[in-house]
PDB file of C-alpha atoms in Angstrom:
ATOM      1  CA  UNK G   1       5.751 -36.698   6.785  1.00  0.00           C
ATOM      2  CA  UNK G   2       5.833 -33.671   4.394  1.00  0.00           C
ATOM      3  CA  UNK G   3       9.785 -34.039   3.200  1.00  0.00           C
ATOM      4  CA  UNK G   4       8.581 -33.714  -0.327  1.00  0.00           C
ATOM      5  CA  UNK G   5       6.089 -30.939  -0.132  1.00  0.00           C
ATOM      6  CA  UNK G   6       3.630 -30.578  -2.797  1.00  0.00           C
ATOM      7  CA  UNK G   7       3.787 -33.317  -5.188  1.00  0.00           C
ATOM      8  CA  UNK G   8       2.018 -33.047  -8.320  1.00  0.00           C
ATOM      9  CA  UNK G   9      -1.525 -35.179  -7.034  1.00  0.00           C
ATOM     10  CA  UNK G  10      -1.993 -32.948  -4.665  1.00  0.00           C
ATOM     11  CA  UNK G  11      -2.117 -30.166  -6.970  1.00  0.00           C
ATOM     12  CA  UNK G  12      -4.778 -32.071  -8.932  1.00  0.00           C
ATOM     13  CA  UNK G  13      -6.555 -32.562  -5.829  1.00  0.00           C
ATOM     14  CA  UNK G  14      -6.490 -29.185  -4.442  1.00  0.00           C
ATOM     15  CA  UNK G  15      -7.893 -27.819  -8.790  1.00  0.00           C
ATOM     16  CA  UNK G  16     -10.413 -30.671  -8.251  1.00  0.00           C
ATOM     17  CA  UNK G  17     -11.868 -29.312  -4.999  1.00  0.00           C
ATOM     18  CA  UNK G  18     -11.642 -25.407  -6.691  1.00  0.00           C
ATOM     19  CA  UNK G  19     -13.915 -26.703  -9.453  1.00  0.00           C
ATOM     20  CA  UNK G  20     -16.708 -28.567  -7.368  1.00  0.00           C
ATOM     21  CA  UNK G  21     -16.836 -26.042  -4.589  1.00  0.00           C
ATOM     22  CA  UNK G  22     -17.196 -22.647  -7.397  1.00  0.00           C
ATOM     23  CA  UNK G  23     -18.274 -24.166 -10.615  1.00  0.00           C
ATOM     24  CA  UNK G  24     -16.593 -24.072 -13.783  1.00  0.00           C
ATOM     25  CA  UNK G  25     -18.530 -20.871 -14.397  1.00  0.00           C
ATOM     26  CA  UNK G  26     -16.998 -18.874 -11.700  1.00  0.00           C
ATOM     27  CA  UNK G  27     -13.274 -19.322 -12.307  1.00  0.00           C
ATOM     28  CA  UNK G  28     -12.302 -18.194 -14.952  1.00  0.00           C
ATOM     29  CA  UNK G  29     -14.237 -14.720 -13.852  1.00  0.00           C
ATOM     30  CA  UNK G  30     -11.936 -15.503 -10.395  1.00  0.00           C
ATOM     31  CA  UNK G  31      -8.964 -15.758 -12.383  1.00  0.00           C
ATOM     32  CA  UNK G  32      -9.735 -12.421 -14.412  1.00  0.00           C
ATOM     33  CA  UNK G  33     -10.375 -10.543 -11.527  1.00  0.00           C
ATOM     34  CA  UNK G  34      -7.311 -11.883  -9.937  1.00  0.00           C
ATOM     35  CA  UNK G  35      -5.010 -11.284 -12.651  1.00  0.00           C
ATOM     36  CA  UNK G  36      -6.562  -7.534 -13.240  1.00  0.00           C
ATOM     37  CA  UNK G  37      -5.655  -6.754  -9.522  1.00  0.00           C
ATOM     38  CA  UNK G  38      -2.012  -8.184 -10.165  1.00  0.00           C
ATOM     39  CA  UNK G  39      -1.573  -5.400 -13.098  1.00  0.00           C
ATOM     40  CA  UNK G  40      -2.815  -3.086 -10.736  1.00  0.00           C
ATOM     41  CA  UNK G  41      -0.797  -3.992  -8.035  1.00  0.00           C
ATOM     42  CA  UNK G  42       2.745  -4.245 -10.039  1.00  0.00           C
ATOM     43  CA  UNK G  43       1.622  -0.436 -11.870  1.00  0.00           C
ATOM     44  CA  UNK G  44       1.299   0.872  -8.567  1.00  0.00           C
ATOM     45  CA  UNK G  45       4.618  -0.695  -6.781  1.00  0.00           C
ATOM     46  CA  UNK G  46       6.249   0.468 -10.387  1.00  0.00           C
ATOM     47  CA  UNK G  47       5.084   3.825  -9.961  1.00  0.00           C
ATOM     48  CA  UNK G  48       6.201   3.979  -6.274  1.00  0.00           C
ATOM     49  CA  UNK G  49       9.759   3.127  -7.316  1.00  0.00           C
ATOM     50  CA  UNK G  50      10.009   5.637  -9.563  1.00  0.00           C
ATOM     51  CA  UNK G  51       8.868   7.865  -7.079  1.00  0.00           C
ATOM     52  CA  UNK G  52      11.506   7.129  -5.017  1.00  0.00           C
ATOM     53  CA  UNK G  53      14.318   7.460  -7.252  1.00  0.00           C
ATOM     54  CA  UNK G  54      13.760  10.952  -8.436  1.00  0.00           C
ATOM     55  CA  UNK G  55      15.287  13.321  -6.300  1.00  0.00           C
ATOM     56  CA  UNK G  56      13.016  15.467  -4.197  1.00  0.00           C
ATOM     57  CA  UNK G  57      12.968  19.530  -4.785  1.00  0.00           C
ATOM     58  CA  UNK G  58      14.458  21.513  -2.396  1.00  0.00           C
ATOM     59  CA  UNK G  59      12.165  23.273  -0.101  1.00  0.00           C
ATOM     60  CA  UNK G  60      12.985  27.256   0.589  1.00  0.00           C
ATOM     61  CA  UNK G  61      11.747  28.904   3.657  1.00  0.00           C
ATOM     62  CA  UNK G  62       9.600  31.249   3.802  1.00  0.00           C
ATOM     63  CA  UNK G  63      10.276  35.080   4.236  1.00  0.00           C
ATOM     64  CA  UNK G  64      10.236  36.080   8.119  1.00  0.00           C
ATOM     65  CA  UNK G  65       6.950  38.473   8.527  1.00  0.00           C
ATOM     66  CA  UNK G  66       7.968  42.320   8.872  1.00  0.00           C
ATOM     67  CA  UNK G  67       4.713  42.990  11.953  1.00  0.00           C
ATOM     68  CA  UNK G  68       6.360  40.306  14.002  1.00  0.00           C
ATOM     69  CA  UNK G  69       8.385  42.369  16.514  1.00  0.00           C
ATOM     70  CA  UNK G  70      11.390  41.022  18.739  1.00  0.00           C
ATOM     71  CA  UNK G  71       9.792  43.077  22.161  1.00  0.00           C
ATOM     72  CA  UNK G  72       8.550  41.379  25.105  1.00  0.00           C
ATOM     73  CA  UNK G  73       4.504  42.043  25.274  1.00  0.00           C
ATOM     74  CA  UNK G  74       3.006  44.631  27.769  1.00  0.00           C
ATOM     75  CA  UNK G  75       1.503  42.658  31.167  1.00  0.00           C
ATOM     76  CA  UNK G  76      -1.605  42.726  31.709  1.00  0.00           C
ATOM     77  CA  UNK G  77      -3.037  45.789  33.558  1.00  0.00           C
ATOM     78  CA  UNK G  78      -3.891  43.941  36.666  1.00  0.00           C
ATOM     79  CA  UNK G  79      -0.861  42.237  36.678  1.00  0.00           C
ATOM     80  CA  UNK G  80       1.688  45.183  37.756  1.00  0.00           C
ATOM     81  CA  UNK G  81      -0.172  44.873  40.792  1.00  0.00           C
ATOM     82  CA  UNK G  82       0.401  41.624  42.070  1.00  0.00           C
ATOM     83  CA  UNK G  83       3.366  42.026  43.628  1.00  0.00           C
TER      84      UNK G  83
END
């Protein structure tokens, strides 16, 4: 039934049916719009690639903090006492 796809008529058709349903007033502001938020759209995917291919700084760890001591902590006072 559909070995040819889309022929040509049924573009026609489908531009036809575009036109009665939003007026010949509204698409070309459609079309604008749409082709402002394809700019945007390949800027930002362009920007993302480039992002990608520059090489990331290295992080460097932080310096260990000198108050931190290795000791266990001191129980609890009422703790000796459970025993």
């Amino acid at each position: 039934m559909l070995r040819n796809g889309l022929e040509p008529w049924h573009l026609a058709l489908v531009a036809l049916v575009c036109v009665l349903l939003f007026g010949s007033k509204k698409l070309p502001e459609a079309a604008r719009g749409l082709g402002k938020s394809m700019r945007i759209l390949k800027s930002e995917a362009r920007a993302m690639k480039t992002d990608d291919e520059t090489p990331a700084q290295p992080v460097t760890p932080a310096a260990p903090l000198s108050s931190v001591s290795a000791e266990p902590a001191e129980p609890a006072k009422g703790a000796a006492d459970v025993a």
